[in-house]
Amino acid sequence: MSTQTIIILVLALYVLSMLGIGLYTSRKTKSVSDFVLGGQSAGSWLTAFAYGTSYFSAVVFIGYAGQFGYNYGVSAAWIGVGNAILGSLLAWVVLGKRTRIMTKHLGSKTMPEYFEGRFQSKSLKIAAAVIVFVFLIPYTASVYNGLSRLFSMAFGLTSESSYQIIIIAMALLTAVYVILGGYTATAINDFVQGIIMLAGICAVVYCVVNNRGGFSQALDSLAAIPDDKGNTGTLNSLFGPDPINLFGVVVLTSLGTWGLPQMVHKFYAIKDQDAVKKGTIISTLFALVVAGGSYLMGGFDRLFCVKGADDGSGRTAVGAFDEMVPAMLETALPDLLIGLVVVLVLSASMSTLSSLVLTSSSTLTIDLIKPMAKKAFTDKKELLIMRVLIAVFLVVSVLIAFNKTASITTLMSYSWGALAGAFLGPFMWGLFSKKVTCASVWVSFILGIGGTIAHMLVFSFFADSFPSVVNAAKSFPLNLASPINAGAILMILSIILVPLVSMFTKQCDAKSVDEVFRCFDETESEQSDAA
């Protein structure tokens, strides 16, 4: 039996299991709450795996691991550590409990609904809904991009039509099981997919390192390869050749989860406070293995690949960063494990895609279409609209993904920079402080979206028209021309500006705010009575 036949059989089994879960959960999805939040009954394991698998996809495994492993060597593993500590552990500790309590008290199913209930502003809800729908699209396109590149490697597909067929097939599969079962289907599938990811990444890292003589030998070989500045001995060092810009990547990929609607949504749906505590540990360990393993693997890609023309070293010459991990795996893995990797990346990507499309469709339906309707929506009609919008969202993202000129990291960076740059500060401070004002939320929204669009225009679309600006931005120790660093800066500014602007702007109605925060007093009282 050939390798490709084995891969096809494994994929077929995987697809059938996902569809089976979709059909099974469809019987339990009777209301909007069931579809969007799974009835708020998800336990610690399901929620933690849903969080982790939504976090990591082909974007990380193919795009980020390839590019940053090449740029920073094994020090890229710090990104995975940051994802585990800042992006998972601290996110759960700081946001998990209070998000669940407040959103349940407000009856919020989406992030825009949270902004409306917390700040008593329909305008904020509408603006947030538009931001979510628009800026989740490039992230979805980046997932398709990474997934299609791995499939092209596994099956030897090089034509444009093959690339497009892969993307369409993934979109259809995602649409079917999300439309059938909503959040519950995605959560159960995420659990299965998470197990595949954990096993797969361990096997891949072992094979990559073992292919170059073991860990010590691989590090010694990496030390002899010059970095982009021509220096040797940096790619195997603890903090790599460029620790400042490495820090920017850590911030974007870790702190960003605090403000991404598809990530914090997991806290809305979790069963109880005990599940939050257990989920914190599970999600942290999951991130450490999956993200840490992915970036560590990417740190060795210079042993297998060279970007640009063939330099006679025997390494595979690739034209783009997104091609590095597939090229490395094709060399390092035995044929049988290629099938495991395909399923690994498919699992990671499908879980992220399902989370993105569910977040986008529910936001557009609940926060934009429903409020504008003249007649009240029944649950049945609302569910129908959500399911139709899932298809619309996937079609738009597929069309964007057909354009392969934008790199995976660029698409994701602009998406995360805009969303977390707009939402992080208002969402986090809104959970803890009664003094956050509507004006400060608007400032963060405008900064996150305006800053992202301005950076995109100057440094991506019209970079040739502003050569002096581009060169000046690149000359800073923290490369300001990088969409990754720009996104990280916007997130930090959002955290700083929200309390600062709130000090000088009109406070929200005191009675309304006290009513919102009453949920925490009630919870503490219940816990005291239980004790």
Short mmCIF file of C-alpha atoms in Angstrom, two decimals:
data_model
loop_
_atom_site.label_atom_id
_atom_site.label_comp_id
_atom_site.label_asym_id
_atom_site.label_seq_id
_atom_site.Cartn_x
_atom_site.Cartn_y
_atom_site.Cartn_z
CA MET A 1 0.00 0.00 0.00
CA SER A 2 1.47 3.36 -1.03
CA THR A 3 2.05 6.28 1.36
CA GLN A 4 -0.55 8.43 -0.36
CA THR A 5 -3.13 5.65 -0.07
CA ILE A 6 -2.45 5.40 3.67
CA ILE A 7 -2.79 9.19 4.01
CA ILE A 8 -6.10 9.15 2.12
CA LEU A 9 -7.47 6.35 4.30
CA VAL A 10 -6.44 8.14 7.52
CA LEU A 11 -7.98 11.38 6.26
CA ALA A 12 -11.19 9.61 5.29
CA LEU A 13 -11.49 8.09 8.78
CA TYR A 14 -10.80 11.47 10.35
CA VAL A 15 -13.40 13.26 8.21
CA LEU A 16 -16.06 10.63 8.89
CA SER A 17 -15.49 10.90 12.64
CA MET A 18 -15.90 14.70 12.53
CA LEU A 19 -19.09 14.44 10.52
CA GLY A 20 -20.38 11.78 12.90
CA ILE A 21 -19.81 14.10 15.86
CA GLY A 22 -21.60 16.87 13.97
CA LEU A 23 -24.63 14.64 13.38
CA TYR A 24 -24.65 13.43 16.99
CA THR A 25 -24.50 16.93 18.49
CA SER A 26 -27.08 18.33 16.06
CA ARG A 27 -29.74 16.48 18.02
CA LYS A 28 -28.83 18.44 21.14
CA THR A 29 -28.62 21.84 19.42
CA LYS A 30 -32.15 23.20 19.81
CA SER A 31 -31.62 26.85 20.77
CA VAL A 32 -29.34 29.80 20.07
CA SER A 33 -27.68 29.28 23.46
CA ASP A 34 -27.00 25.64 22.57
CA PHE A 35 -25.55 26.62 19.19
CA VAL A 36 -23.34 29.48 20.41
CA LEU A 37 -22.44 28.41 23.98
CA GLY A 38 -23.25 24.70 24.13
CA GLY A 39 -25.78 25.47 26.87
CA GLN A 40 -22.86 26.74 29.03
CA SER A 41 -22.20 23.15 30.11
CA ALA A 42 -18.69 22.51 28.74
CA GLY A 43 -16.34 20.99 31.32
CA SER A 44 -12.68 21.70 31.99
CA TRP A 45 -11.19 19.25 29.48
CA LEU A 46 -13.47 20.22 26.60
CA THR A 47 -13.01 23.95 27.23
CA ALA A 48 -9.25 23.74 27.70
CA PHE A 49 -8.78 21.72 24.53
CA ALA A 50 -11.17 24.01 22.65
CA TYR A 51 -9.08 26.98 23.79
CA GLY A 52 -5.80 25.36 22.83
CA THR A 53 -6.89 24.01 19.47
CA SER A 54 -8.45 27.37 18.55
CA TYR A 55 -5.14 29.01 19.52
CA PHE A 56 -2.85 26.85 17.39
CA SER A 57 -3.40 25.97 13.75
CA ALA A 58 -1.52 25.66 10.47
CA VAL A 59 -0.68 29.34 10.95
CA VAL A 60 1.59 28.43 13.86
CA PHE A 61 2.82 25.04 12.66
CA ILE A 62 3.54 26.07 9.05
CA GLY A 63 3.80 29.88 8.97
CA TYR A 64 5.13 31.11 12.30
CA ALA A 65 7.29 28.08 13.11
CA GLY A 66 8.85 28.25 9.65
CA GLN A 67 9.57 31.99 9.57
CA PHE A 68 10.59 32.57 13.17
CA GLY A 69 12.50 29.32 13.44
CA TYR A 70 14.51 30.47 10.42
CA ASN A 71 15.01 33.98 11.83
CA TYR A 72 15.71 33.16 15.48
CA GLY A 73 16.88 29.54 15.56
CA VAL A 74 16.03 27.45 18.61
CA SER A 75 15.36 30.61 20.64
CA ALA A 76 12.02 30.64 18.78
CA ALA A 77 10.93 28.10 21.40
CA TRP A 78 10.52 31.10 23.76
CA ILE A 79 7.45 32.02 21.71
CA GLY A 80 5.88 28.71 22.72
CA VAL A 81 6.81 29.31 26.36
CA GLY A 82 5.22 32.77 26.15
CA ASN A 83 2.10 31.27 24.58
CA ALA A 84 1.84 28.82 27.48
CA ILE A 85 2.47 31.29 30.32
CA LEU A 86 1.08 34.59 29.05
CA GLY A 87 -1.34 33.38 26.38
CA SER A 88 -2.81 30.48 28.36
CA LEU A 89 -1.98 30.39 32.09
CA LEU A 90 -2.33 34.11 32.86
CA ALA A 91 -5.23 34.56 30.45
CA TRP A 92 -7.20 31.89 32.30
CA VAL A 93 -6.17 33.15 35.75
CA VAL A 94 -6.95 36.81 35.05
CA LEU A 95 -9.93 36.56 32.69
CA GLY A 96 -11.50 33.12 33.06
CA LYS A 97 -13.53 33.43 36.27
CA ARG A 98 -14.64 37.04 35.90
CA THR A 99 -15.52 36.63 32.21
CA ARG A 100 -17.78 33.69 32.94
CA ILE A 101 -19.52 35.44 35.85
CA MET A 102 -20.08 38.81 34.16
CA THR A 103 -21.13 37.51 30.74
CA LYS A 104 -23.61 35.12 32.36
CA HIS A 105 -24.99 37.99 34.46
CA LEU A 106 -25.32 40.20 31.38
CA GLY A 107 -26.72 37.39 29.24
CA SER A 108 -23.96 37.99 26.69
CA LYS A 109 -23.33 35.37 24.02
CA THR A 110 -20.74 37.38 22.07
CA MET A 111 -18.06 39.99 22.73
CA PRO A 112 -20.10 42.82 21.15
CA GLU A 113 -23.00 41.91 23.46
CA TYR A 114 -20.58 42.18 26.37
CA PHE A 115 -19.60 45.70 25.32
CA GLU A 116 -23.26 46.71 25.04
CA GLY A 117 -24.21 45.29 28.44
CA ARG A 118 -21.10 46.44 30.27
CA PHE A 119 -21.09 50.02 28.91
CA GLN A 120 -24.81 50.43 28.08
CA SER A 121 -24.03 51.33 24.48
CA LYS A 122 -25.64 49.86 21.36
CA SER A 123 -23.18 51.82 19.21
CA LEU A 124 -20.26 49.98 20.79
CA LYS A 125 -21.97 46.66 20.07
CA ILE A 126 -22.48 47.51 16.40
CA ALA A 127 -18.92 48.77 15.94
CA ALA A 128 -17.48 45.70 17.68
CA ALA A 129 -19.59 43.36 15.53
CA VAL A 130 -18.32 44.94 12.31
CA ILE A 131 -14.72 44.76 13.53
CA VAL A 132 -15.08 41.07 14.43
CA PHE A 133 -16.59 40.06 11.10
CA VAL A 134 -14.14 42.01 8.94
CA PHE A 135 -10.90 41.18 10.72
CA LEU A 136 -11.53 37.50 11.35
CA ILE A 137 -11.56 36.98 7.59
CA PRO A 138 -7.78 37.44 6.98
CA TYR A 139 -7.03 35.14 9.91
CA THR A 140 -9.24 32.47 8.36
CA ALA A 141 -7.50 32.96 5.01
CA SER A 142 -4.11 32.45 6.68
CA VAL A 143 -5.26 29.11 8.10
CA TYR A 144 -6.32 27.94 4.63
CA ASN A 145 -2.99 29.09 3.25
CA GLY A 146 -0.93 27.04 5.70
CA LEU A 147 -3.11 23.97 5.36
CA SER A 148 -3.01 23.95 1.58
CA ARG A 149 0.79 24.16 1.51
CA LEU A 150 1.12 21.03 3.62
CA PHE A 151 -1.39 19.15 1.47
CA SER A 152 0.53 20.21 -1.63
CA MET A 153 3.69 18.69 -0.13
CA ALA A 154 2.00 15.46 1.00
CA PHE A 155 0.34 14.77 -2.34
CA GLY A 156 2.82 16.43 -4.69
CA LEU A 157 0.27 19.02 -5.86
CA THR A 158 1.73 22.11 -7.50
CA SER A 159 -1.00 23.53 -9.74
CA GLU A 160 -3.12 26.55 -8.85
CA SER A 161 -6.31 24.52 -9.28
CA SER A 162 -5.11 21.89 -6.78
CA TYR A 163 -4.40 24.62 -4.23
CA GLN A 164 -7.92 26.00 -4.67
CA ILE A 165 -9.58 22.59 -4.48
CA ILE A 166 -7.89 21.91 -1.12
CA ILE A 167 -9.14 25.22 0.29
CA ILE A 168 -12.69 24.63 -0.94
CA ALA A 169 -12.75 21.10 0.50
CA MET A 170 -11.62 22.35 3.92
CA ALA A 171 -14.25 25.11 3.87
CA LEU A 172 -17.03 22.66 3.03
CA LEU A 173 -15.98 20.22 5.74
CA THR A 174 -15.83 23.00 8.34
CA ALA A 175 -19.21 24.33 7.27
CA VAL A 176 -20.93 20.95 7.53
CA TYR A 177 -20.00 20.03 11.07
CA VAL A 178 -20.26 23.56 12.51
CA ILE A 179 -23.67 24.11 10.89
CA LEU A 180 -24.86 20.78 12.26
CA GLY A 181 -23.73 20.99 15.88
CA GLY A 182 -22.53 24.51 16.66
CA TYR A 183 -20.35 24.99 19.75
CA THR A 184 -20.85 21.48 21.14
CA ALA A 185 -19.73 19.90 17.87
CA THR A 186 -16.65 22.10 17.73
CA ALA A 187 -15.79 21.45 21.39
CA ILE A 188 -15.99 17.64 21.07
CA ASN A 189 -14.11 17.69 17.79
CA ASP A 190 -11.53 20.00 19.38
CA PHE A 191 -10.93 17.42 22.10
CA VAL A 192 -10.28 14.67 19.54
CA GLN A 193 -8.17 17.01 17.45
CA GLY A 194 -6.20 18.11 20.50
CA ILE A 195 -5.16 14.54 21.29
CA ILE A 196 -3.96 14.13 17.70
CA MET A 197 -2.00 17.39 17.96
CA LEU A 198 -0.26 16.37 21.20
CA ALA A 199 0.81 12.99 19.84
CA GLY A 200 1.73 14.37 16.44
CA ILE A 201 3.93 17.24 17.57
CA CYS A 202 5.95 14.98 19.90
CA ALA A 203 6.58 12.53 17.04
CA VAL A 204 7.52 15.29 14.60
CA VAL A 205 10.02 17.01 16.93
CA TYR A 206 11.68 13.66 17.67
CA CYS A 207 12.02 12.80 13.99
CA VAL A 208 13.35 16.22 12.98
CA VAL A 209 16.02 16.25 15.69
CA ASN A 210 16.91 12.58 15.23
CA ASN A 211 17.35 13.12 11.48
CA ARG A 212 20.26 15.45 12.26
CA GLY A 213 22.02 13.17 14.73
CA GLY A 214 20.17 14.00 17.93
CA PHE A 215 19.65 17.21 19.89
CA SER A 216 23.31 17.99 20.73
CA GLN A 217 24.51 17.32 17.20
CA ALA A 218 21.68 19.35 15.71
CA LEU A 219 22.58 22.33 17.94
CA ASP A 220 26.26 22.09 16.97
CA SER A 221 25.34 21.99 13.28
CA LEU A 222 23.05 24.98 13.71
CA ALA A 223 25.83 26.97 15.38
CA ALA A 224 27.92 26.71 12.22
CA ILE A 225 25.21 28.26 10.01
CA PRO A 226 25.33 32.09 9.75
CA ASP A 227 22.22 34.11 10.60
CA ASP A 228 20.87 36.87 8.34
CA LYS A 229 23.63 39.23 9.51
CA GLY A 230 26.37 36.69 8.74
CA ASN A 231 27.09 35.83 12.39
CA THR A 232 27.60 32.24 13.49
CA GLY A 233 26.87 30.76 16.90
CA THR A 234 23.62 32.74 17.32
CA LEU A 235 20.99 30.36 15.97
CA ASN A 236 21.69 27.82 18.71
CA SER A 237 21.95 30.41 21.51
CA LEU A 238 19.45 30.95 24.33
CA PHE A 239 18.01 34.26 23.06
CA GLY A 240 19.01 34.07 19.40
CA PRO A 241 20.31 36.73 17.02
CA ASP A 242 17.52 39.28 17.59
CA PRO A 243 15.98 39.10 21.10
CA ILE A 244 14.18 42.48 20.80
CA ASN A 245 12.09 41.53 17.78
CA LEU A 246 11.66 38.02 19.21
CA PHE A 247 9.99 39.69 22.18
CA GLY A 248 7.57 41.43 19.80
CA VAL A 249 6.49 38.05 18.44
CA VAL A 250 5.99 36.71 21.98
CA VAL A 251 3.75 39.68 22.85
CA LEU A 252 1.63 39.47 19.68
CA THR A 253 1.06 35.72 19.83
CA SER A 254 0.57 35.56 23.61
CA LEU A 255 -1.08 38.76 24.80
CA GLY A 256 -3.29 38.79 21.72
CA THR A 257 -5.43 35.92 23.04
CA TRP A 258 -6.71 38.19 25.82
CA GLY A 259 -8.59 40.32 23.31
CA LEU A 260 -9.59 37.86 20.59
CA PRO A 261 -13.34 37.15 20.56
CA GLN A 262 -12.95 33.50 19.49
CA MET A 263 -10.62 32.87 22.45
CA VAL A 264 -12.37 34.63 25.34
CA HIS A 265 -15.64 33.15 24.07
CA LYS A 266 -14.46 29.85 25.59
CA PHE A 267 -14.80 31.39 29.06
CA TYR A 268 -18.44 32.30 28.34
CA ALA A 269 -19.33 28.65 27.77
CA ILE A 270 -17.45 26.91 30.59
CA LYS A 271 -19.54 24.97 33.11
CA ASP A 272 -18.47 26.37 36.50
CA GLN A 273 -15.62 27.86 38.54
CA ASP A 274 -14.12 24.47 39.35
CA ALA A 275 -13.86 23.80 35.60
CA VAL A 276 -12.03 27.12 35.20
CA LYS A 277 -9.38 26.05 37.74
CA LYS A 278 -8.81 22.66 36.12
CA GLY A 279 -8.95 24.13 32.61
CA THR A 280 -6.18 26.58 33.52
CA ILE A 281 -3.71 23.76 34.16
CA ILE A 282 -4.80 21.68 31.17
CA SER A 283 -4.65 24.54 28.65
CA THR A 284 -1.22 25.65 29.90
CA LEU A 285 0.30 22.19 29.52
CA PHE A 286 -1.36 21.81 26.11
CA ALA A 287 0.15 25.10 24.90
CA LEU A 288 3.58 24.24 26.25
CA VAL A 289 3.68 20.95 24.32
CA VAL A 290 2.04 22.07 21.07
CA ALA A 291 3.40 25.61 20.73
CA GLY A 292 6.75 24.89 22.35
CA GLY A 293 7.20 21.81 20.18
CA SER A 294 6.19 23.63 16.98
CA TYR A 295 8.60 26.53 17.45
CA LEU A 296 11.41 24.25 18.63
CA MET A 297 10.94 22.17 15.49
CA GLY A 298 10.99 25.34 13.37
CA GLY A 299 14.23 26.39 15.04
CA PHE A 300 16.03 23.63 13.16
CA ASP A 301 14.69 24.46 9.70
CA ARG A 302 17.99 26.04 8.56
CA LEU A 303 19.53 22.58 8.81
CA PHE A 304 17.15 21.49 6.05
CA CYS A 305 16.30 24.63 4.05
CA VAL A 306 17.82 27.77 2.62
CA LYS A 307 15.71 30.73 1.54
CA GLY A 308 16.45 31.87 -1.99
CA ALA A 309 18.79 30.28 -4.52
CA ASP A 310 20.52 26.95 -4.00
CA ASP A 311 23.82 27.68 -2.21
CA GLY A 312 25.36 24.26 -2.82
CA SER A 313 25.01 23.20 0.82
CA GLY A 314 22.66 20.36 -0.01
CA ARG A 315 19.77 22.04 1.80
CA THR A 316 16.43 22.49 0.02
CA ALA A 317 16.09 25.91 -1.61
CA VAL A 318 12.67 27.50 -0.94
CA GLY A 319 11.20 30.74 -2.18
CA ALA A 320 9.11 31.68 0.85
CA PHE A 321 9.02 31.12 4.61
CA ASP A 322 5.69 29.33 4.31
CA GLU A 323 7.39 26.56 2.30
CA MET A 324 10.04 25.77 4.92
CA VAL A 325 8.25 23.45 7.33
CA PRO A 326 6.71 21.33 4.54
CA ALA A 327 10.14 21.05 2.88
CA MET A 328 11.78 20.14 6.19
CA LEU A 329 9.19 17.50 7.03
CA GLU A 330 9.43 15.97 3.58
CA THR A 331 13.14 15.41 4.26
CA ALA A 332 13.04 14.48 7.95
CA LEU A 333 9.99 12.29 8.30
CA PRO A 334 9.51 8.70 7.19
CA ASP A 335 6.74 8.31 4.64
CA LEU A 336 4.32 6.81 7.13
CA LEU A 337 4.57 9.80 9.49
CA ILE A 338 3.74 12.24 6.71
CA GLY A 339 0.16 11.01 7.04
CA LEU A 340 0.22 11.75 10.79
CA VAL A 341 1.49 15.27 10.14
CA VAL A 342 -1.21 15.91 7.56
CA VAL A 343 -3.85 14.87 10.08
CA LEU A 344 -2.06 16.87 12.81
CA VAL A 345 -2.16 20.12 10.83
CA LEU A 346 -5.64 19.38 9.54
CA SER A 347 -6.79 18.88 13.14
CA ALA A 348 -5.19 22.11 14.30
CA SER A 349 -6.61 24.06 11.38
CA MET A 350 -10.13 22.65 11.42
CA SER A 351 -10.52 23.46 15.11
CA THR A 352 -9.40 27.04 14.55
CA LEU A 353 -11.59 27.44 11.47
CA SER A 354 -14.67 26.16 13.29
CA SER A 355 -14.08 28.61 16.14
CA LEU A 356 -13.60 31.52 13.75
CA VAL A 357 -16.70 30.87 11.64
CA LEU A 358 -18.89 30.26 14.71
CA THR A 359 -17.70 33.49 16.32
CA SER A 360 -18.19 35.52 13.16
CA SER A 361 -21.65 34.18 12.24
CA SER A 362 -23.05 34.45 15.77
CA THR A 363 -21.70 37.98 16.14
CA LEU A 364 -23.20 39.17 12.87
CA THR A 365 -26.58 37.57 13.60
CA ILE A 366 -26.98 38.47 17.27
CA ASP A 367 -25.36 41.89 17.23
CA LEU A 368 -26.19 43.34 13.80
CA ILE A 369 -29.02 41.60 11.96
CA LYS A 370 -31.30 40.77 14.89
CA PRO A 371 -31.37 44.31 16.38
CA MET A 372 -32.20 45.82 12.97
CA ALA A 373 -35.08 43.43 12.28
CA LYS A 374 -38.56 44.93 12.54
CA LYS A 375 -40.07 41.70 13.85
CA ALA A 376 -38.81 39.59 16.74
CA PHE A 377 -36.69 36.58 15.81
CA THR A 378 -37.65 33.10 16.86
CA ASP A 379 -34.81 30.80 17.93
CA LYS A 380 -35.40 28.75 14.80
CA LYS A 381 -35.04 31.75 12.50
CA GLU A 382 -31.97 33.02 14.36
CA LEU A 383 -30.28 29.62 14.03
CA LEU A 384 -31.08 29.54 10.31
CA ILE A 385 -29.49 32.96 9.75
CA MET A 386 -26.36 31.95 11.69
CA ARG A 387 -25.98 28.83 9.58
CA VAL A 388 -26.38 30.80 6.34
CA LEU A 389 -23.80 33.34 7.50
CA ILE A 390 -21.32 30.56 8.27
CA ALA A 391 -21.44 29.71 4.57
CA VAL A 392 -21.10 33.38 3.55
CA PHE A 393 -18.11 33.93 5.85
CA LEU A 394 -16.37 30.84 4.50
CA VAL A 395 -16.93 31.88 0.88
CA VAL A 396 -15.39 35.32 1.46
CA SER A 397 -12.38 33.91 3.33
CA VAL A 398 -11.84 31.27 0.61
CA LEU A 399 -11.74 33.95 -2.07
CA ILE A 400 -9.10 35.86 -0.09
CA ALA A 401 -7.11 32.67 0.49
CA PHE A 402 -6.94 32.10 -3.27
CA ASN A 403 -4.44 34.98 -3.36
CA LYS A 404 -1.16 33.41 -2.22
CA THR A 405 0.89 36.62 -2.37
CA ALA A 406 0.31 37.54 1.29
CA SER A 407 2.30 35.43 3.74
CA ILE A 408 0.64 33.49 6.54
CA THR A 409 2.31 35.57 9.24
CA THR A 410 1.27 38.87 7.64
CA LEU A 411 -2.39 37.88 7.39
CA MET A 412 -2.53 36.65 10.96
CA SER A 413 -0.58 39.61 12.36
CA TYR A 414 -2.93 42.18 10.88
CA SER A 415 -5.97 40.22 12.08
CA TRP A 416 -4.70 39.79 15.64
CA GLY A 417 -3.29 43.33 15.76
CA ALA A 418 -6.64 44.86 14.78
CA LEU A 419 -8.86 42.68 16.97
CA ALA A 420 -6.75 42.58 20.13
CA GLY A 421 -5.55 46.16 19.59
CA ALA A 422 -9.19 47.26 19.63
CA PHE A 423 -10.66 44.93 22.26
CA LEU A 424 -7.98 43.91 24.75
CA GLY A 425 -7.90 47.01 26.99
CA PRO A 426 -11.67 47.64 27.10
CA PHE A 427 -12.51 43.97 27.65
CA MET A 428 -9.97 43.35 30.42
CA TRP A 429 -10.39 46.62 32.32
CA GLY A 430 -14.16 46.39 31.91
CA LEU A 431 -14.13 43.19 33.96
CA PHE A 432 -12.24 44.76 36.86
CA SER A 433 -12.88 48.51 37.02
CA LYS A 434 -16.12 50.45 37.37
CA LYS A 435 -14.37 53.59 36.15
CA VAL A 436 -13.83 52.55 32.51
CA THR A 437 -15.69 54.99 30.23
CA CYS A 438 -17.34 54.61 26.84
CA ALA A 439 -14.94 57.22 25.44
CA SER A 440 -11.93 55.10 26.40
CA VAL A 441 -13.46 52.10 24.62
CA TRP A 442 -13.96 54.16 21.46
CA VAL A 443 -10.34 55.36 21.66
CA SER A 444 -9.13 51.76 21.82
CA PHE A 445 -11.39 50.72 18.92
CA ILE A 446 -10.17 53.59 16.75
CA LEU A 447 -6.53 53.02 17.69
CA GLY A 448 -6.62 49.27 17.01
CA ILE A 449 -8.41 49.48 13.66
CA GLY A 450 -6.94 52.81 12.51
CA GLY A 451 -3.41 51.79 13.44
CA THR A 452 -3.72 48.45 11.66
CA ILE A 453 -5.18 49.95 8.48
CA ALA A 454 -2.60 52.75 8.41
CA HIS A 455 0.26 50.26 8.85
CA MET A 456 -1.21 48.03 6.16
CA LEU A 457 -1.42 50.90 3.66
CA VAL A 458 2.04 52.35 4.33
CA PHE A 459 4.06 49.18 4.78
CA SER A 460 2.21 46.65 2.60
CA PHE A 461 0.05 48.10 -0.16
CA PHE A 462 1.95 51.32 -0.88
CA ALA A 463 5.40 50.59 0.54
CA ASP A 464 7.06 51.60 -2.74
CA SER A 465 5.54 55.07 -2.43
CA PHE A 466 7.04 55.66 1.02
CA PRO A 467 10.61 54.29 0.83
CA SER A 468 12.05 56.76 3.36
CA VAL A 469 9.34 55.96 5.91
CA VAL A 470 9.81 52.21 5.44
CA ASN A 471 13.58 52.42 5.80
CA ALA A 472 13.31 54.64 8.89
CA ALA A 473 10.85 52.23 10.50
CA LYS A 474 13.13 49.27 9.83
CA SER A 475 16.13 51.07 11.34
CA PHE A 476 14.63 51.01 14.85
CA PRO A 477 15.82 48.22 17.16
CA LEU A 478 12.16 47.10 17.21
CA ASN A 479 11.32 46.92 13.51
CA LEU A 480 8.24 49.16 13.22
CA ALA A 481 7.66 48.08 9.62
CA SER A 482 6.81 44.59 10.85
CA PRO A 483 3.05 43.97 11.19
CA ILE A 484 3.89 41.68 14.11
CA ASN A 485 5.59 44.42 16.11
CA ALA A 486 2.91 46.91 15.10
CA GLY A 487 0.21 44.59 16.42
CA ALA A 488 2.08 44.05 19.69
CA ILE A 489 2.43 47.82 20.18
CA LEU A 490 -1.30 48.38 19.55
CA MET A 491 -2.19 45.77 22.18
CA ILE A 492 0.05 47.36 24.81
CA LEU A 493 -1.28 50.84 23.98
CA SER A 494 -4.84 49.57 24.38
CA ILE A 495 -4.04 48.40 27.92
CA ILE A 496 -2.39 51.72 28.80
CA LEU A 497 -4.83 54.14 27.16
CA VAL A 498 -8.14 52.74 28.45
CA PRO A 499 -7.56 53.63 32.16
CA LEU A 500 -5.71 56.81 31.17
CA VAL A 501 -8.52 58.15 28.96
CA SER A 502 -11.09 57.05 31.55
CA MET A 503 -9.54 59.47 34.05
CA PHE A 504 -10.44 62.46 31.87
CA THR A 505 -13.75 61.46 30.27
CA LYS A 506 -17.36 61.15 31.40
CA GLN A 507 -18.10 58.20 33.63
CA CYS A 508 -20.86 55.71 32.82
CA ASP A 509 -24.11 55.81 34.79
CA ALA A 510 -23.20 54.76 38.33
CA LYS A 511 -26.39 52.76 38.97
CA SER A 512 -25.98 50.78 35.74
CA VAL A 513 -22.34 50.01 36.51
CA ASP A 514 -23.17 48.95 40.07
CA GLU A 515 -25.82 46.62 38.69
CA VAL A 516 -23.26 45.06 36.32
CA PHE A 517 -20.72 44.47 39.09
CA ARG A 518 -23.34 43.14 41.49
CA CYS A 519 -22.70 39.70 39.96
CA PHE A 520 -19.33 39.47 41.72
CA ASP A 521 -20.83 40.33 45.11
CA GLU A 522 -23.47 37.65 44.61
CA THR A 523 -20.87 35.06 43.66
CA GLU A 524 -18.69 35.83 46.69
CA SER A 525 -21.77 35.64 48.93
CA GLU A 526 -22.75 32.24 47.48
CA GLN A 527 -19.21 30.92 47.97
CA SER A 528 -19.21 32.19 51.58
CA ASP A 529 -22.56 30.46 52.28
CA ALA A 530 -21.28 27.23 50.75
CA ALA A 531 -18.21 27.33 52.99
#
